[in-house]
Coordinates of C-alpha atoms in Angstrom, one line a residue:
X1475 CA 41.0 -26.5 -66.4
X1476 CA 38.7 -29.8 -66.9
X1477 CA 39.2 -30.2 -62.7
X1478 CA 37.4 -26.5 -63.0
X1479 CA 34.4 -27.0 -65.4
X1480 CA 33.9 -30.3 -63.9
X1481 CA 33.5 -28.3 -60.1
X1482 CA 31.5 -26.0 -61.7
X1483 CA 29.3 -28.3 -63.9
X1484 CA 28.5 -30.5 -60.3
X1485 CA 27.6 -27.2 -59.2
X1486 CA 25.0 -26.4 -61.3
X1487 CA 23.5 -29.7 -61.4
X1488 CA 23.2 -28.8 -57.5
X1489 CA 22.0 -25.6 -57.8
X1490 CA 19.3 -26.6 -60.4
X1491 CA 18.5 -29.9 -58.8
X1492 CA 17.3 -27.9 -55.7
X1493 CA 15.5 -25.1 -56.9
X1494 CA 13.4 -27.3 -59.4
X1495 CA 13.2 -30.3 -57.5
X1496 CA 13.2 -29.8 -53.7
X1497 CA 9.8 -31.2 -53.2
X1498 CA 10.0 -34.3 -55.4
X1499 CA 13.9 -35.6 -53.8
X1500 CA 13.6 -38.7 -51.8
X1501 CA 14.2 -38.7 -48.1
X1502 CA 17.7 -38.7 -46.6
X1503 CA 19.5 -37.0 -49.9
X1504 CA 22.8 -35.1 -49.2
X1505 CA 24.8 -33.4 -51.3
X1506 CA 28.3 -35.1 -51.1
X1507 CA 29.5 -38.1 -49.7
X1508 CA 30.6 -37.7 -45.9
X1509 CA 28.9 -34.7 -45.5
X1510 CA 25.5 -33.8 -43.8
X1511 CA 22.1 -32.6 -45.2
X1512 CA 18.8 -31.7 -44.3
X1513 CA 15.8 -31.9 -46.2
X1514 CA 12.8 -29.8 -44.1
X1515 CA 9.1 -30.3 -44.8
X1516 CA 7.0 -27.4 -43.1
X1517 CA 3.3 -27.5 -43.5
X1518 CA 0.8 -24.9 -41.8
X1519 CA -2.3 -26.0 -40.4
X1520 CA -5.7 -23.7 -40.4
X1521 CA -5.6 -24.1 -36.9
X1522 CA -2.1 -22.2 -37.0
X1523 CA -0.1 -25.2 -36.0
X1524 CA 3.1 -25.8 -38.1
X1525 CA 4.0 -29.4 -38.8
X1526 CA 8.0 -30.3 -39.4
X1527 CA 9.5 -32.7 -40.8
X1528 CA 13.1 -32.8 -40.9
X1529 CA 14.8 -35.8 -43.1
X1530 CA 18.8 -35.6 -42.2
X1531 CA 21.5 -37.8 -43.2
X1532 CA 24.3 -38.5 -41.2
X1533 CA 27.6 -39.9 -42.9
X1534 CA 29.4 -43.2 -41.3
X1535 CA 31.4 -42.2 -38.4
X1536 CA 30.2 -39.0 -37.6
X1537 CA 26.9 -37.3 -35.5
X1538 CA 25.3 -34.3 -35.7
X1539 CA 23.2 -32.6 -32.8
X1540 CA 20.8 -29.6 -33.1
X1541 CA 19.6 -27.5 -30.5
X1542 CA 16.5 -24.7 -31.2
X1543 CA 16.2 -22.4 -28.9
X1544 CA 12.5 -21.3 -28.6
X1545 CA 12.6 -18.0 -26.9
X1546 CA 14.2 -15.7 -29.0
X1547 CA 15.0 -12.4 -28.3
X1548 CA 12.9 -9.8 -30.6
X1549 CA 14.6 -7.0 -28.3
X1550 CA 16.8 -6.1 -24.9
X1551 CA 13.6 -6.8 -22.8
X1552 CA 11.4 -9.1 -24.7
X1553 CA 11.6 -12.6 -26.3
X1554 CA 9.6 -14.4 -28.8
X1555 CA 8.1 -17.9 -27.6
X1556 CA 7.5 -21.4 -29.4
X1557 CA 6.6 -24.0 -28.1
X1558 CA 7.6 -27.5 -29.8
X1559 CA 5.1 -30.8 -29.3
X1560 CA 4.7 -34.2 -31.0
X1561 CA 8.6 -35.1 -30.9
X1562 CA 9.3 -38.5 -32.7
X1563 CA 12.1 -40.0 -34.4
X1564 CA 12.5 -42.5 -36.8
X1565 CA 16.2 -43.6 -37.4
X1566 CA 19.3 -43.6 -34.9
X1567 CA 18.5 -40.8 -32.8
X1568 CA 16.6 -39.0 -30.1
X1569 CA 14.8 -36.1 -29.9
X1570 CA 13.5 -33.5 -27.1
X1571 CA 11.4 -30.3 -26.4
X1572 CA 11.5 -28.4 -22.8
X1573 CA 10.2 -24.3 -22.6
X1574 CA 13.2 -23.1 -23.5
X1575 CA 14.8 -25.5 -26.5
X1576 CA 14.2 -28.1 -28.6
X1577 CA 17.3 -30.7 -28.7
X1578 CA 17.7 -33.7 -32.0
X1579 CA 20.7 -35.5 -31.7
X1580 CA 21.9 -37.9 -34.5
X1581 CA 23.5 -40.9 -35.1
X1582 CA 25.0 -42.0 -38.9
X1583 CA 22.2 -42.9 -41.7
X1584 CA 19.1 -41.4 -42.6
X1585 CA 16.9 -40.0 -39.5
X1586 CA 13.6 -38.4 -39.6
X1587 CA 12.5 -36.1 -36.9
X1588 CA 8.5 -35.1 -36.9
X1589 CA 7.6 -32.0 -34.0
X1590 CA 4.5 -29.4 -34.0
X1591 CA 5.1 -25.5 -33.3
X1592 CA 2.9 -23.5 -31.8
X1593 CA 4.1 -19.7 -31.8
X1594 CA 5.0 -19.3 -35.7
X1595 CA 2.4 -16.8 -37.1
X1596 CA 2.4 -12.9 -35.9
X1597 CA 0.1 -9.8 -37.0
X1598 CA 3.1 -7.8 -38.6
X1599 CA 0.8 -4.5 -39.3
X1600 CA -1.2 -5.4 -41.6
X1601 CA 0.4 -8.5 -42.9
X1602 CA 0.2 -11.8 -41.5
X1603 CA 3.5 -14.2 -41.5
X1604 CA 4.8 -17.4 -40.8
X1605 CA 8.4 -17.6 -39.5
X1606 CA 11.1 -20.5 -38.5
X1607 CA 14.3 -21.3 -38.8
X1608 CA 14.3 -25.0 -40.6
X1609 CA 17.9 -25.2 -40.2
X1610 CA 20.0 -23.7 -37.1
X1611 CA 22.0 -24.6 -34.3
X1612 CA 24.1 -27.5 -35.7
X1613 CA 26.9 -28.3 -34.5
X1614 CA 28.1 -29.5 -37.6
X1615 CA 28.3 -28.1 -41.0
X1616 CA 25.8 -28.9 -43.4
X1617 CA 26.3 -29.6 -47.3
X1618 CA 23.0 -28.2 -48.4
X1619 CA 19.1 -27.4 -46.9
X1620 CA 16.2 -27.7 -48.6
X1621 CA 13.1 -26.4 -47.6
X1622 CA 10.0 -26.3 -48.6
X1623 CA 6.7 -24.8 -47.2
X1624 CA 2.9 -25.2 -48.0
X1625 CA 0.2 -23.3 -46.9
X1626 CA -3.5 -23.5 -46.5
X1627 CA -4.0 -20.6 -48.9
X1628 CA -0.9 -19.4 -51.6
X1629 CA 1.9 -17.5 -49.7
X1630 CA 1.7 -14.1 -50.8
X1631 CA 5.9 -13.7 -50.2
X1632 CA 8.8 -15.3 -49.3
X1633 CA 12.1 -13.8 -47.5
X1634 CA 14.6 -16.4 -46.7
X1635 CA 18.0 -15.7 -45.0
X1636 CA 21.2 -17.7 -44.3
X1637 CA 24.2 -17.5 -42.2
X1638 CA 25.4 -16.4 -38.8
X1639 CA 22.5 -14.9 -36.4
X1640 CA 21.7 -11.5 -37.2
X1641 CA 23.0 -11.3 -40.8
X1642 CA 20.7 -10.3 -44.3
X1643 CA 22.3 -12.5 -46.4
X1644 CA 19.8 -14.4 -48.4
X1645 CA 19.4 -18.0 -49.1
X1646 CA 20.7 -19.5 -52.4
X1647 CA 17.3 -19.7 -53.6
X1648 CA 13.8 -19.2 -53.0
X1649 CA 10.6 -18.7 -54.5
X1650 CA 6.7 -19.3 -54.7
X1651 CA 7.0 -22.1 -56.3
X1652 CA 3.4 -23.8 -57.7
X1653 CA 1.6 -20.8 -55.9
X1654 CA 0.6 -23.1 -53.2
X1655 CA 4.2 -23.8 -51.4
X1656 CA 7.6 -22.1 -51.1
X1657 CA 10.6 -23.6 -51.5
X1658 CA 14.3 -22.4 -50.5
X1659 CA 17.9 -24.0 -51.0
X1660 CA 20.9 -22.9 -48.9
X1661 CA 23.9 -24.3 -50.4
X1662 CA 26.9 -24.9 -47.7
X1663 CA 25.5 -23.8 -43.9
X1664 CA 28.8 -23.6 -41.7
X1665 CA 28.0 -24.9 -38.2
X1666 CA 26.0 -22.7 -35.8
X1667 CA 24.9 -20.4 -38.9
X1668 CA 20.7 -20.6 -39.7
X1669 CA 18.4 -20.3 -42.2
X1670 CA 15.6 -18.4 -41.6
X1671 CA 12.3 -18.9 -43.6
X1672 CA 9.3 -15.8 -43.2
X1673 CA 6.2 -16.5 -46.0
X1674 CA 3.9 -13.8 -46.4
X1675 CA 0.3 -15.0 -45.6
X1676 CA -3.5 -14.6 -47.2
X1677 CA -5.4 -12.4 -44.4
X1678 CA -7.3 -15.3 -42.5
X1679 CA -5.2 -18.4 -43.4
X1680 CA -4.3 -19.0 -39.7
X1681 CA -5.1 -17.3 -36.5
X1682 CA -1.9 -15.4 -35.2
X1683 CA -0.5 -17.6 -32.5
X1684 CA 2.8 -15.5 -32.2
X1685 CA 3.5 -15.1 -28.3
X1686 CA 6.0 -12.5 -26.9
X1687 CA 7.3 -12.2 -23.2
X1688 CA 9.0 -9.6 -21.1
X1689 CA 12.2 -11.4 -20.2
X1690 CA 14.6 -9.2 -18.5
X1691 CA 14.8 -5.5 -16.8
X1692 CA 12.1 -3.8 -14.6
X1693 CA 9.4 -4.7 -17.1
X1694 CA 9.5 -8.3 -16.8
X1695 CA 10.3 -8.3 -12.9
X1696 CA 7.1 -6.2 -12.6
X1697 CA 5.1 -8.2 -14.9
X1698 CA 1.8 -9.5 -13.5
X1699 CA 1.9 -13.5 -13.1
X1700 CA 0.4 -15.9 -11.1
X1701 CA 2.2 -15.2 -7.7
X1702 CA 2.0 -11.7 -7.8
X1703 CA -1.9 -12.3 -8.7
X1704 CA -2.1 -14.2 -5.6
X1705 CA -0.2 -11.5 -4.0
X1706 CA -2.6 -8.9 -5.1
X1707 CA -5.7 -11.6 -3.7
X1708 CA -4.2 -11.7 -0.7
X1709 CA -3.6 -7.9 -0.2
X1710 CA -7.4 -7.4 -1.1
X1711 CA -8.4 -10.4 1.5
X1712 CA -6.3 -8.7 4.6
X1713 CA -7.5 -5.5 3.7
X1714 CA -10.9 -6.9 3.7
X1715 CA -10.5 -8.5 6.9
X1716 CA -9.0 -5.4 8.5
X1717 CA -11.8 -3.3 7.4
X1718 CA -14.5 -5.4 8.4
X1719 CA -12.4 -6.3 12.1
X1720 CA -12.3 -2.3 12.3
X1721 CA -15.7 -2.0 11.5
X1722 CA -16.7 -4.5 14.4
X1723 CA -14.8 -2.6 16.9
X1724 CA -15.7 0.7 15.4
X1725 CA -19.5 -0.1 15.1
X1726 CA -20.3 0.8 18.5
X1727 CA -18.4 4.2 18.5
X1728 CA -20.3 5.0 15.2
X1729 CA -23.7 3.9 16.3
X1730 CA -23.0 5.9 19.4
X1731 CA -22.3 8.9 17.2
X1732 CA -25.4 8.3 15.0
X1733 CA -28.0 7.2 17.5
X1734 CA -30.4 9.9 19.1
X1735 CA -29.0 11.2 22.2
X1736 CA -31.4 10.2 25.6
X1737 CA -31.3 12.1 28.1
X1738 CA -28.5 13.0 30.4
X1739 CA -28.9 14.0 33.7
X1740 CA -25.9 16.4 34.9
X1741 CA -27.5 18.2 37.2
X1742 CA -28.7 16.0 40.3
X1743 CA -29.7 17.5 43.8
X1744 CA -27.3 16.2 46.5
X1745 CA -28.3 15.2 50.5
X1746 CA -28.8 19.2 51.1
X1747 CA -31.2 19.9 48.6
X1748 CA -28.6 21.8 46.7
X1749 CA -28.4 21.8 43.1
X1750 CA -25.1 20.0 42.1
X1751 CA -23.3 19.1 38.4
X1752 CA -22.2 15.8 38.0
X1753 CA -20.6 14.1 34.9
X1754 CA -21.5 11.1 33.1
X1755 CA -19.6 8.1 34.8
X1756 CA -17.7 10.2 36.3
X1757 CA -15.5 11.3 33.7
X1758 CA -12.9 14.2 34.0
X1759 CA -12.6 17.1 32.3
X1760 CA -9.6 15.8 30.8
X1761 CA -10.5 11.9 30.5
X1762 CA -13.6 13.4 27.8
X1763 CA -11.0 14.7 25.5
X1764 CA -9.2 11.6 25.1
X1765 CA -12.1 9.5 25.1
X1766 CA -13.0 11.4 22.1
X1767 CA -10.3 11.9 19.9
X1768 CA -8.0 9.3 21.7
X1769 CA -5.5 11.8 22.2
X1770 CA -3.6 13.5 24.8
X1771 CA -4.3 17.1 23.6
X1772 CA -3.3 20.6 25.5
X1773 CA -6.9 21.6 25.2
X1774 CA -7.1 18.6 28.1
X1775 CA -4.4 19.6 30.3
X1776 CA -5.8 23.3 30.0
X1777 CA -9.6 21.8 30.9
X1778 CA -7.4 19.9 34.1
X1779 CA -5.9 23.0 35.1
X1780 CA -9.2 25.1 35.1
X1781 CA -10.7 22.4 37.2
X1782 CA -8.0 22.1 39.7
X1783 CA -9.0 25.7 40.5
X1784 CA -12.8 25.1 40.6
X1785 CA -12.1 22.3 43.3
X1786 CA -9.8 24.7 45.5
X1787 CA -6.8 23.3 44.8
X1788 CA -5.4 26.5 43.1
X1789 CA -6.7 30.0 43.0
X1790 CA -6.0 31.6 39.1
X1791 CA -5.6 35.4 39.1
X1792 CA -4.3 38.2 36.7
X1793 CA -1.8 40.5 37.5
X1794 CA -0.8 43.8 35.5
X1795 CA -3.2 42.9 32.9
X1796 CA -1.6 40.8 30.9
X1797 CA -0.2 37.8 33.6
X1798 CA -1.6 35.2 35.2
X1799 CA -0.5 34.0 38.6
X1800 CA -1.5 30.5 39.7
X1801 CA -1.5 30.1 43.7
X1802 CA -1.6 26.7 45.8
X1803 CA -4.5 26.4 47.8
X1804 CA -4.7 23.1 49.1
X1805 CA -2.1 20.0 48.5
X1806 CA -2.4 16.9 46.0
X1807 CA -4.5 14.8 47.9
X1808 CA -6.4 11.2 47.6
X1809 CA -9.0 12.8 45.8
X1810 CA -6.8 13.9 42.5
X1811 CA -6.4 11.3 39.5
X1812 CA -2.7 10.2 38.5
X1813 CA -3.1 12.5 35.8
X1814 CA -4.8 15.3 37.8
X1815 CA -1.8 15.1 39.9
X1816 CA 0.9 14.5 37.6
X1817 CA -1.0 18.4 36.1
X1818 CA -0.8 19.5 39.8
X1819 CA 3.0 18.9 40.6
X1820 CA 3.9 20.1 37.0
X1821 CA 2.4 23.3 37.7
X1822 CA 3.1 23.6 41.4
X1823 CA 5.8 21.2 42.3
X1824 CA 7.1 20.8 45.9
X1825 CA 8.3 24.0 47.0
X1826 CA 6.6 26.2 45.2
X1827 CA 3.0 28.4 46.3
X1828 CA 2.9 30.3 43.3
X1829 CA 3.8 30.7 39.7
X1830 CA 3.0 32.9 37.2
X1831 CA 2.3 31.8 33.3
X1832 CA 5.5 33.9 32.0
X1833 CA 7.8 32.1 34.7
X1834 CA 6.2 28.5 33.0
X1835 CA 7.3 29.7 29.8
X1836 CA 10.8 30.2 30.5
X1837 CA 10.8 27.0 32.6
X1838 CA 9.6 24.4 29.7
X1839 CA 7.3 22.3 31.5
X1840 CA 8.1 18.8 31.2
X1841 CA 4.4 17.0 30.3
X1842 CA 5.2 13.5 29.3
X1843 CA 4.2 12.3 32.7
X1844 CA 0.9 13.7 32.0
X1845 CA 0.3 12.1 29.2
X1846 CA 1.4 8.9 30.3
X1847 CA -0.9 9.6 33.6
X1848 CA -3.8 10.3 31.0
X1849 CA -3.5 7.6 28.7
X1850 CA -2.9 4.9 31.6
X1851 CA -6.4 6.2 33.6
X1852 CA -8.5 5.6 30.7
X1853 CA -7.5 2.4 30.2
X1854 CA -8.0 1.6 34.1
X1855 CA -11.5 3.1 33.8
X1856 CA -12.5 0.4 30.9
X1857 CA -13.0 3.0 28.3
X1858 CA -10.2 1.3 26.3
X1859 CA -9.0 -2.3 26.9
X1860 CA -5.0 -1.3 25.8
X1861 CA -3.5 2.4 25.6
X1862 CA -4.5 4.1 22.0
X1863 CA -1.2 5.8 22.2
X1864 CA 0.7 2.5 22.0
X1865 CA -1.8 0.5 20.1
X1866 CA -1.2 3.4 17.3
X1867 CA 2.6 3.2 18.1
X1868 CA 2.4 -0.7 17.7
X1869 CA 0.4 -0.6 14.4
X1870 CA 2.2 2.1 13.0
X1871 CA 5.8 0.5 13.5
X1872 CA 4.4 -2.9 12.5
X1873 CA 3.5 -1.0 8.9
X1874 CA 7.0 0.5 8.6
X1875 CA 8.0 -2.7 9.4
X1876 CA 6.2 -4.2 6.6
X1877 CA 6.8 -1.9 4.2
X1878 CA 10.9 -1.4 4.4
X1879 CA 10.3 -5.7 4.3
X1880 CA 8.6 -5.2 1.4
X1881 CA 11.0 -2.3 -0.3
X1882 CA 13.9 -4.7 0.4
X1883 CA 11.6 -8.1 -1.5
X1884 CA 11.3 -5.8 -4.1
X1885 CA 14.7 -4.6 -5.0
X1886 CA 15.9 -8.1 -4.0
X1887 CA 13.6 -9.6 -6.8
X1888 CA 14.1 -7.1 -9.4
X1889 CA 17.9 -7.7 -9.7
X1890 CA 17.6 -11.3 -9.9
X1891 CA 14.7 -10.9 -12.4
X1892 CA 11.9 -12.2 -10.0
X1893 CA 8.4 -11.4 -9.2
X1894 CA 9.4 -8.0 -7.9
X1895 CA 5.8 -7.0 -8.1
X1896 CA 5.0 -9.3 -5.6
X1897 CA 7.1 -7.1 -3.0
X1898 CA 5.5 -4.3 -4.2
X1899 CA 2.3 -5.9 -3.0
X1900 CA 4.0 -6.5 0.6
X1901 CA 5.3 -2.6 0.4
X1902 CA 1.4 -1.8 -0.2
X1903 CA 0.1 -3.5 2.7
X1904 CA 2.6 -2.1 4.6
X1905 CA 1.6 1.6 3.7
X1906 CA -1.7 0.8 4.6
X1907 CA -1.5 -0.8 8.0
X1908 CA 1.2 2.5 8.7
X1909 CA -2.2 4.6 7.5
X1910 CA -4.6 2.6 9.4
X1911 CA -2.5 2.9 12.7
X1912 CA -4.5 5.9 13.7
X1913 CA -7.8 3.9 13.5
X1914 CA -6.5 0.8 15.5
X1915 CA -7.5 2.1 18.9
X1916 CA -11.2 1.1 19.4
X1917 CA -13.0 2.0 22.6
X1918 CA -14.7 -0.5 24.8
X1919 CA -18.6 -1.1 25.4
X1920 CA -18.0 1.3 28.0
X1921 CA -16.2 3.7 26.4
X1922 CA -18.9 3.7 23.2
X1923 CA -21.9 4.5 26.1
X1924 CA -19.6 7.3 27.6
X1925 CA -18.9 8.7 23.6
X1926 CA -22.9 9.1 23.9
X1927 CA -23.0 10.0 27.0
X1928 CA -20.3 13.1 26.3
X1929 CA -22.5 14.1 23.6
X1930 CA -25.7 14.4 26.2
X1931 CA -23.2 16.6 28.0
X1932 CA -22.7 18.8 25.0
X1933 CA -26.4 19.2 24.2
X1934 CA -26.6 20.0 28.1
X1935 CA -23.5 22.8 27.3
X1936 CA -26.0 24.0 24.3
X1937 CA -29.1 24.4 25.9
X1938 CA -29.1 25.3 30.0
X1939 CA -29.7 28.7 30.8
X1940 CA -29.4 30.3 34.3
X1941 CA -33.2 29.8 35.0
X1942 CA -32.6 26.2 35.0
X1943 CA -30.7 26.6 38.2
X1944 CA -31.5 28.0 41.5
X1945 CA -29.8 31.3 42.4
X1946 CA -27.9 30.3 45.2
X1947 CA -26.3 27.3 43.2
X1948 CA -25.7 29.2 39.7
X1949 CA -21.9 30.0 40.8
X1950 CA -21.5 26.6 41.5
X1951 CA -22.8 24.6 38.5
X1952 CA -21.5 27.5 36.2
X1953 CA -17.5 26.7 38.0
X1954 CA -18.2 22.8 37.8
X1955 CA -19.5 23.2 34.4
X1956 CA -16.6 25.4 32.4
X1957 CA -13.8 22.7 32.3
X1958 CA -16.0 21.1 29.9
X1959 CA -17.4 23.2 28.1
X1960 CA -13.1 24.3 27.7
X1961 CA -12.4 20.8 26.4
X1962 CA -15.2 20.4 24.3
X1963 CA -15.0 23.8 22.8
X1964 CA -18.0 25.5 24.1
X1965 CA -16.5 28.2 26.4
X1966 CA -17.5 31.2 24.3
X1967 CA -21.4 30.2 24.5
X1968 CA -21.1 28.9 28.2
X1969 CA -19.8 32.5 29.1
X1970 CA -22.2 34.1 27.3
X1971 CA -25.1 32.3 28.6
X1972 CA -23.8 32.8 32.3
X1973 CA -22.0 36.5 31.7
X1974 CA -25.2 38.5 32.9
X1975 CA -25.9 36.9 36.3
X1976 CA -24.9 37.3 39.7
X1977 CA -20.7 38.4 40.0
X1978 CA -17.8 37.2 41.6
X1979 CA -15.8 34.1 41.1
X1980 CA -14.8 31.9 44.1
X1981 CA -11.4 31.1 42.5
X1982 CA -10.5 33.2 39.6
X1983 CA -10.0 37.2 40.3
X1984 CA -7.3 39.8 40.0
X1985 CA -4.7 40.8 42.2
X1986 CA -6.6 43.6 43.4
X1987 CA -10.2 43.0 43.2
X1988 CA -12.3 40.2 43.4
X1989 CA -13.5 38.3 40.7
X1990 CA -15.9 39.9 38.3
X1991 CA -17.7 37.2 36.1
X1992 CA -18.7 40.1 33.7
X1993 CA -14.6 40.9 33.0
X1994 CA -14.0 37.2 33.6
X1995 CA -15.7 36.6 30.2
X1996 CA -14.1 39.1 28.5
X1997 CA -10.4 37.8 29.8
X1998 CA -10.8 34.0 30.1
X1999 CA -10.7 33.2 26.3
X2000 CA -7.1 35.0 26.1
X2001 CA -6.5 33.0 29.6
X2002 CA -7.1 29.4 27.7
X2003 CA -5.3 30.7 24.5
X2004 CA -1.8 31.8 26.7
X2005 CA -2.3 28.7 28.6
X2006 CA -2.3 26.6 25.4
X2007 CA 0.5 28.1 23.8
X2008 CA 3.0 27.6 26.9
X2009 CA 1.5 23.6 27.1
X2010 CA 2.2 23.8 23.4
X2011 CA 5.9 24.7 24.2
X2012 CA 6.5 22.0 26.2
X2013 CA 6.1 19.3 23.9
X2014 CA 4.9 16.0 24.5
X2015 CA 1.2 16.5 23.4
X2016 CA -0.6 18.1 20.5
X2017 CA -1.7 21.2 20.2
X2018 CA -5.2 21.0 18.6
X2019 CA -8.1 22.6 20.6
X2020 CA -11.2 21.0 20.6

């Protein structure tokens, strides 16, 4: 029973010893021989910096090592950050900070280890706190800790808790002590086990310093940082150099569009005195479409077709009302384009004098060489320096290309907790080079003049009337003249500005009667729309008009 009282009589003397007189012990005092203790002196700055001092004793033949970690998690995606500065050590031992712990390892006697946090006050609502853990991550037990804890102005509260991570369990003591300080006691910490100290602040003692990262998950690997800053730089750089590279090459096509139109002679008087059409650098019916939209449309292998007949190398009549019947008149010769005969042979090939438009139907007209024709004889006028068909194709797969990279960075980082928004940025670029494709084609110096020059022709489509052109030469001009006025949308007026003059057609008529230009302008729209809708059927091209 004395053995008993006496424990219990040391115990109290403990217990009392370090509630009333934390502050006033000298450094280096443990609670029983061969054991360790830790006396911790934390002292907040008004610039929010906390000051440690930690005063440990190690018994003869033993060590102790601590390691802090300083991020701490606050939840599954987010950690709370100190950073530790000012490490010293007086006393056998060394002591070290890096970003992610701080490490004091101890040799026997007394050892005093001085270090600065930054990171220990937080906004809390509308309370401000200080928070650390004097005492964790021993890897030895410790006798007793005392702690004690002065602040600029007098702490308003005090929570301190002891034991394994996670746990409520309070310390052995702790109070408010003079008004201007806290102190705390933890009586036996097992190794690994913490004390954690959080005083309740007067509003403006220290400026909240407290910083928390995203760590982990999709929130932290899409997380704005340097690289994917530079990413996002670089994104806005390229896409700055693209635009003002397209608006180079495009400068000319718009400046052709917005520039007054001069003057363009179409209709020139040949050796005979006779009134003739001619084109603007002798551009086909077909090329103008492309040149305009830079596109192999039907609306320009329609136009091609209609001027195949106007040059005599098919004759175009209706049968039963309803039909059209298209009739070789003269062979593919020297004078026809590659495209104008890749039109011809796909429409009459060898063998066959005649076809009508329901026979093409059923036969599915194969027009991929025309396209290829099309595309490959505006390029070898110098209207466009590279095929827009494969100069879209190029960009468009290059963007893909990018973007699947990109798509692939990103998942790639995200699992592995990178900068995943940086392949987000790749996957952005990527989208808009695959957008821009359709604007990479850009038409040569050439090309830009003929742009203007095709829009002359359509104020020539607007405004010539049959009094502008002799008689004898109005069947003529009117013929040479329709194909484009077809592929730039202006039959309806051109027929209507020609429908009251002389009749007859020289290649367009019905099976049994000759051509009537009156009835030909009531019957050639629904011509060009049948003709469009069997081109449409056969693929290969799109099907916009106009």
């Amino acid at each position: 029973m004395l053995k008993n009282w006496g424990a219990a009589a040391l115990c109290a003397v403990a217990l009392c010893t370090g509630v009333g007189t934390a502050s006033a012990q000298p450094s280096g005092t443990a609670g029983l021989p061969g054991t360790v203790g830790a006396d911790v002196r934390l002292k907040l700055e008004r610039d929010g910096r906390l000051t440690v001092t930690e005063v440990v004793t190690v018994p003869d033949g033993g060590t102790a090592t601590r390691v802090v970690p300083l991020r701490v998690p606050v939840s599954a995606e987010r950690d709370r950050v100190f950073q530790v500065a000012d490490v010293t050590v007086e006393g056998e031992g060394t002591a070290t900070a890096s970003d992610d712990e701080l490490t004091i390892a101890l040799r026997p006697g007394t050892s005093t280890v001085r270090y600065s946090v930054i990171g220990t006050v937080a906004k809390i609502g509308d309370t401000l706190e200080l928070r650390w853990q004097p005492a964790s991550g021993w890897d030895t037990a410790l006798d007793s800790v005392k702690v004690s804890v002065i602040t600029p102005d007098a702490p308003r509260s005090v929570n301190c808790l002891a034991g394994e991570p996670g746990t409520s369990k309070p310390c052995t003591s702790a109070d408010l002590g003079d008004g201007r300080g806290v102190r705390a006691t933890e009586i036996g910490l097992a190794a690994g086990e913490r004390v954690d100290v959080a005083v309740g602040l007067q509003e403006g003692a220290a400026p909240a310093n407290a910083r928390v990262e995203e760590t982990s998950g999709l929130a932290a690997a899409f997380a704005l940082t340097p690289l994917t800053g530079a990413g996002l730089g670089g994104l806005v750089v390229l896409l700055l150099g693209g635009g003002l590279l397209l608006w180079y090459l495009r400068g000319r096509d718009a400046r052709a569009l917005a520039s007054e139109v001069g003057p363009v002679n179409v209709l020139v008087t040949d050796g005979s005195g006779r009134m003739v059409f001619a084109s603007p650098d002798g551009v086909l019916p077909g090329q103008v479409g492309t040149v305009v939209d830079e596109h192999v449309d039907v609306v320009d292998v329609t136009a091609t077709i209609v001027d195949l007949a106007v040059r005599n190398y098919v004759w175009i009549e209706e049968v039963d009302g309803h039909d059209w019947r298209f009739v070789r008149r003269n062979p593919a010769d020297s004078s026809l384009s590659g495209y104008e005969r890749a039109v011809y042979e796909a429409l009459l090939p060898d063998g066959v004098n005649a076809v009508s438009l329901s026979e093409l139907r059923g036969r599915r007209i194969d027009l991929s060489r025309v396209r290829d024709a099309l595309y490959a004889d505006v390029v070898a006028k110098n209207w466009f320096a590279r095929r827009p068909d494969a100069e879209r194709s190029l960009w468009w797969w290059a963007g893909v290309g990018v973007g699947v990279l990109g798509a692939a960075l990103t998942v790639v980082l995200a699992l592995v907790g990178g900068a995943a928004l940086f392949g987000l940025v790749v996957v952005v670029a990527g989208v808009a080079l695959a957008v821009g494709a359709r604007s990479m084609p850009a038409r040569t110096k050439r090309g830009s003049a003929l742009l203007e020059h095709v829009r002359g022709l359509r104020g020539y489509l607007h405004t010539a009337t049959p009094q502008d052109i002799p008689e004898s030469d109005r069947e003529m001009v009117f013929s040479r003249s329709l194909p484009y006025a077809v592929v730039l949308g202006e039959t309806e007026r051109w027929l209507a500005t020609f429908a009251g003059t002389r009749p007859g057609l020289y290649w367009f008529g019905e099976a049994e009667q000759g051509g009537d230009l009156r009835r030909f302008a009531q019957r050639f729209p629904a011509f060009l729309g049948a003709v469009d809708g069997v081109l449409a059927q056969a693929g290969h091209l799109r099907s916009l008009r106009g």
